[in-house]
Coordinates of C-alpha atoms and ligand atoms in Angstrom, one line a residue:
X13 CA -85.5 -136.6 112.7
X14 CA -85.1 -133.3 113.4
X15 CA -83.8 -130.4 110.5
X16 CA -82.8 -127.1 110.5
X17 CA -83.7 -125.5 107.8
X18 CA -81.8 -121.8 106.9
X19 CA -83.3 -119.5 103.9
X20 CA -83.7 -116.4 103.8
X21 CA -86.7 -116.0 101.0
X22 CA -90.2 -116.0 102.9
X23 CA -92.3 -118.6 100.5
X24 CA -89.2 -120.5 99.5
X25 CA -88.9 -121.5 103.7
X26 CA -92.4 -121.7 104.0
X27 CA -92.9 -124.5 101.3
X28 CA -89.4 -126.3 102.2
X29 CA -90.6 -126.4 106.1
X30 CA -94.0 -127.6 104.8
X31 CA -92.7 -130.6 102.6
X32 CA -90.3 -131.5 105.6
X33 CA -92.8 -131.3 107.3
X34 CA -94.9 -133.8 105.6
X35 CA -92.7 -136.5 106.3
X36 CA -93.1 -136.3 110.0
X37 CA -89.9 -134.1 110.5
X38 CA -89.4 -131.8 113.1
X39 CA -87.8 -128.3 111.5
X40 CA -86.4 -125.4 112.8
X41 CA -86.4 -122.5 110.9
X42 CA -84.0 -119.7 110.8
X43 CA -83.4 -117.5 107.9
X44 CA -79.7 -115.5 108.3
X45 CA -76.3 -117.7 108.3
X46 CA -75.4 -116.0 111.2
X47 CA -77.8 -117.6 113.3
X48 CA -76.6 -121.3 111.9
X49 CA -73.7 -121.8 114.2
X50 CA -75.8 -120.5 117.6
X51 CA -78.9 -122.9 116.6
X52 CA -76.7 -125.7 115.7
X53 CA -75.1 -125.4 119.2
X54 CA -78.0 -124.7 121.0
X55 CA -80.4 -128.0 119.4
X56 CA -79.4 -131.5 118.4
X57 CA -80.1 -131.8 114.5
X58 CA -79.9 -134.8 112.3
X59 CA -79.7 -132.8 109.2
X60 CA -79.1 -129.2 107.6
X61 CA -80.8 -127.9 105.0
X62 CA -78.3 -124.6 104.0
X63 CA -79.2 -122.5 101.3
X64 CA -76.3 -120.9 99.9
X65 CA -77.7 -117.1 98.6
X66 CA -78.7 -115.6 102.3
X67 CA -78.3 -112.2 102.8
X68 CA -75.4 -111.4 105.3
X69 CA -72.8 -113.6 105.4
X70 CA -73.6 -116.5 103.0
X71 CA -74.4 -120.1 103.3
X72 CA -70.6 -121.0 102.6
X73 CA -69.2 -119.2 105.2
X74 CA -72.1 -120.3 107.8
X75 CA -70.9 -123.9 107.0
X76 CA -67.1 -123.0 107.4
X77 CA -67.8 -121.4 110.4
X78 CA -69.9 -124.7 111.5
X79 CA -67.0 -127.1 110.7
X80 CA -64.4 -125.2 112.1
X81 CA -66.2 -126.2 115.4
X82 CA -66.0 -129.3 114.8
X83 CA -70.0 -129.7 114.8
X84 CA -70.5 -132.8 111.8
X85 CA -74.4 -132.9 111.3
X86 CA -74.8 -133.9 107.7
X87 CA -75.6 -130.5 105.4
X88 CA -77.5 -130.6 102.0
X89 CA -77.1 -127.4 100.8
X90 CA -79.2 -125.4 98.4
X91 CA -77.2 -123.4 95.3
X92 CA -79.3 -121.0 92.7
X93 CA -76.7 -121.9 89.7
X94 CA -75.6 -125.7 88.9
X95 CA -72.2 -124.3 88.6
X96 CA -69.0 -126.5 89.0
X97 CA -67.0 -124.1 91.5
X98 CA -70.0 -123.6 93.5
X99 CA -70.5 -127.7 93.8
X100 CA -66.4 -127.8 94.6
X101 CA -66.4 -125.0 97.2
X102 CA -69.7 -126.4 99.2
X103 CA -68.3 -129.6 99.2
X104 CA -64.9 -128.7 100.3
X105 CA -66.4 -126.5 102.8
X106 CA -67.7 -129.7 104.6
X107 CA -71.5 -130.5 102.3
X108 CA -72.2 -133.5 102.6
X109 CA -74.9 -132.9 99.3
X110 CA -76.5 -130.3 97.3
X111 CA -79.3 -129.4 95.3
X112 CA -80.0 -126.6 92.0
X113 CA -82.5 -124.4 92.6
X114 CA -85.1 -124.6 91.5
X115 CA -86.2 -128.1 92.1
X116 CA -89.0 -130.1 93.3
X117 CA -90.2 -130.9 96.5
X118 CA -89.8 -135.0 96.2
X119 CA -86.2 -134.6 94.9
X120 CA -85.2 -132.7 98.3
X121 CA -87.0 -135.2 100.5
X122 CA -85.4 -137.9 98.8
X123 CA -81.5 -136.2 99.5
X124 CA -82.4 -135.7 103.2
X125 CA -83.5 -139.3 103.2
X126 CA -80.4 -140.3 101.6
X127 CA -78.3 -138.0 103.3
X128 CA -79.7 -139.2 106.8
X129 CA -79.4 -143.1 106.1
X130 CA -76.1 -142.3 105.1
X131 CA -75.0 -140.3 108.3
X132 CA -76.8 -143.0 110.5
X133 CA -75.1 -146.0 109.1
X134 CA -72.1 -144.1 110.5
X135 CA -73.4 -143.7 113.9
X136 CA -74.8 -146.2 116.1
X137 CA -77.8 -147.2 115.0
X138 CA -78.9 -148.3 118.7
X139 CA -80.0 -147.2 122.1
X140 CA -79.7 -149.6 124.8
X141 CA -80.3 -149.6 128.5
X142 CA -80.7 -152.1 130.9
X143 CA -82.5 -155.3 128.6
X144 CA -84.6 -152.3 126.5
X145 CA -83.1 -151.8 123.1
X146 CA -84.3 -149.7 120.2
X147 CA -83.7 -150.5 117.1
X148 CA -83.6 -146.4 115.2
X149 CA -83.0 -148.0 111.6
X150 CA -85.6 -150.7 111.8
X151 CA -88.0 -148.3 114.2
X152 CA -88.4 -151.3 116.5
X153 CA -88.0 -152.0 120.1
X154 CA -87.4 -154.5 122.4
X155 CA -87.1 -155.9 126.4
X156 CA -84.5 -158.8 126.2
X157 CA -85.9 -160.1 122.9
X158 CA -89.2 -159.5 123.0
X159 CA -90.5 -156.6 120.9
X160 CA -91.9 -153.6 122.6
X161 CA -95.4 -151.9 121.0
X162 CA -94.8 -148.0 120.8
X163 CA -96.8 -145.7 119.6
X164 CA -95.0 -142.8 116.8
X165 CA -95.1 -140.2 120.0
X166 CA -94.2 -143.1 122.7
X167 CA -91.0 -144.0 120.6
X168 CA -89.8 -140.6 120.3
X169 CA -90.5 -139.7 123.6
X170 CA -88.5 -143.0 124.5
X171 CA -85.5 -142.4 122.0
X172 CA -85.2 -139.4 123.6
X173 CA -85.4 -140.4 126.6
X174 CA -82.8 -142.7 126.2
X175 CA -80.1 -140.9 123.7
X176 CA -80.0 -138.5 126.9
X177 CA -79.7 -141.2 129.4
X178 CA -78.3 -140.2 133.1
X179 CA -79.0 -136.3 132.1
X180 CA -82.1 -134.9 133.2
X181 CA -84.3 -133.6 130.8
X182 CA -86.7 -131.0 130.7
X183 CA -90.4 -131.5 129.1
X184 CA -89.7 -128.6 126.8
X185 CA -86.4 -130.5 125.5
X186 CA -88.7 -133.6 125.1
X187 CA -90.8 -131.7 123.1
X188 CA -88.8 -129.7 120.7
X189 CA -87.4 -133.2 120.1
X190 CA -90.3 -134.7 119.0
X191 CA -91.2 -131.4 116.8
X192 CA -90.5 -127.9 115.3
X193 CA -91.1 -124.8 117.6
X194 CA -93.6 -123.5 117.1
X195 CA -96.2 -126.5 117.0
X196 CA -96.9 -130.1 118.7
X197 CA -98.4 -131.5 121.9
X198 CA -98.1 -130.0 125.4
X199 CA -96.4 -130.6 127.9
X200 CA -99.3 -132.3 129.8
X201 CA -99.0 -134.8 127.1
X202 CA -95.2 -135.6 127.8
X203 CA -96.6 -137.0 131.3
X204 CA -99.0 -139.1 129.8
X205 CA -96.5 -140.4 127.3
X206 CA -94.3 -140.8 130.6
X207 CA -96.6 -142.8 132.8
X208 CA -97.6 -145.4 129.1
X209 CA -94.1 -145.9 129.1
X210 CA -93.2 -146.7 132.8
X211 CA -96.2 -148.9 132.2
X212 CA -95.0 -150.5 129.8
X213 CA -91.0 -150.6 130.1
X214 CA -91.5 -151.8 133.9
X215 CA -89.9 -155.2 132.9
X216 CA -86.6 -154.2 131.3
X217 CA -85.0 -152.7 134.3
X218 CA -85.0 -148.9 133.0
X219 CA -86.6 -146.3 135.3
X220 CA -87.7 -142.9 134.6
X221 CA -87.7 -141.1 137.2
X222 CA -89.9 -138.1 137.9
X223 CA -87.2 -134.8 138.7
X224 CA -89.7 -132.1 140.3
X225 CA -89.3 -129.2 138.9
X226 CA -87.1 -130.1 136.7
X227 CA -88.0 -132.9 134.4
X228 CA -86.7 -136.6 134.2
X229 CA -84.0 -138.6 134.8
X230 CA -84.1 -142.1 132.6
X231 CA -81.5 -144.6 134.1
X232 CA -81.1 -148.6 134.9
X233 CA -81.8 -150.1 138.8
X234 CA -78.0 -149.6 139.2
X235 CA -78.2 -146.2 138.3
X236 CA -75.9 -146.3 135.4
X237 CA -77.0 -144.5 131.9
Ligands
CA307 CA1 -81.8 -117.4 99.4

């Protein structure tokens, strides 16, 4: 899963992005509202984490200004007073959750989990080419119906791989999908995770093909996504 975090206080960021962390979540970190709506469009994000005091415009208006383009990712925001209007006007402004600051670490990793279960029993919760089929609730994959072994990197440089299916993708998009910016594997590790996987998805009819200087192109024999 990948989050975007926005907060504008140094050591409140750095411990929310470190607990995120934790969980094996890939977070993006920006700290003004004004930068929510270019990094939203920019990256792919399964959740928001929006802190409503930043300095500029405020987390409200960052999320009205999300919604108005239409852009849906689930958003948990962060308020500093457990007041009612504040609760009314983040939800009405398109939150999907909040949380009273201040509260503990295991309380906000439990509403992203919630809030992300939620979102993904809305969405498909399936990627499927040629007879290879992953499973994203259960985190299991298969050819035909015979389950696939992946390892944590494998599978998300596979569901990747896949949710982008007929685009070609760049090693660097690979990577920031598997993990925050500014930390990770390199990119000489995205072609070894390439050449396990054509090892071991040979048999379901998918291809990744090898885009020189640009990347890779996953498709089935036909050449459909
Ligand atoms: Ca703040």
């Amino acid at each position: 899963m990948r989050i975007l975090l926005t907060e504008d206080d140094t050591s409140m960021g750095e411990a929310t992005r470190r607990a995120l962390r934790s969980q094996g979540w890939a977070v993006d970190w920006i700290e003004q509202g004004e930068a929510l709506v270019p990094a939203a469009r920019h990256e792919q994000y399964d959740l928001i984490v929006l802190d409503v005091g930043l300095s500029g415009i405020d987390g409200f208006e960052a999320l009205r200004r999300l919604r108005a383009l239409q852009i849906s990712v689930p958003v948990l925001m962060l308020t500093a007073r457990d007041s009612v209007e504040d609760r009314v006007r983040g939800l009405e402004t398109g939150a999907d959750d909040y949380l009273v600051k201040p509260f503990a670490m295991p309380e906000l990793i439990a509403r992203v989990r919630a809030l992300s279960r939620r979102a993904l029993a809305h969405a498909s919760n399936e990627l499927k080419l040629g007879s290879l089929r992953m499973d994203l609730g259960a985190k299991r994959a298969f050819i035909g119906d015979a389950p696939l072994q992946l390892s944590a990197r494998e599978w998300g440089v596979l569901a990747y791989l896949l949710s982008q299916a007929g685009k070609v993708v760049s090693k660097e998009q690979i990577l920031s999908a598997l993990v925050g910016w500014d930390e990770g594997p390199s990119s000489n590790a995205i072609e070894v995770y390439v050449s396990r996987l054509r090892a071991k998805i040979g048999e379901a009819g998918v291809t990744i093909r090898s885009i020189r200087g640009f990347g890779y192109l996953v498709e089935d024999e036909s050449g459909n996504a």
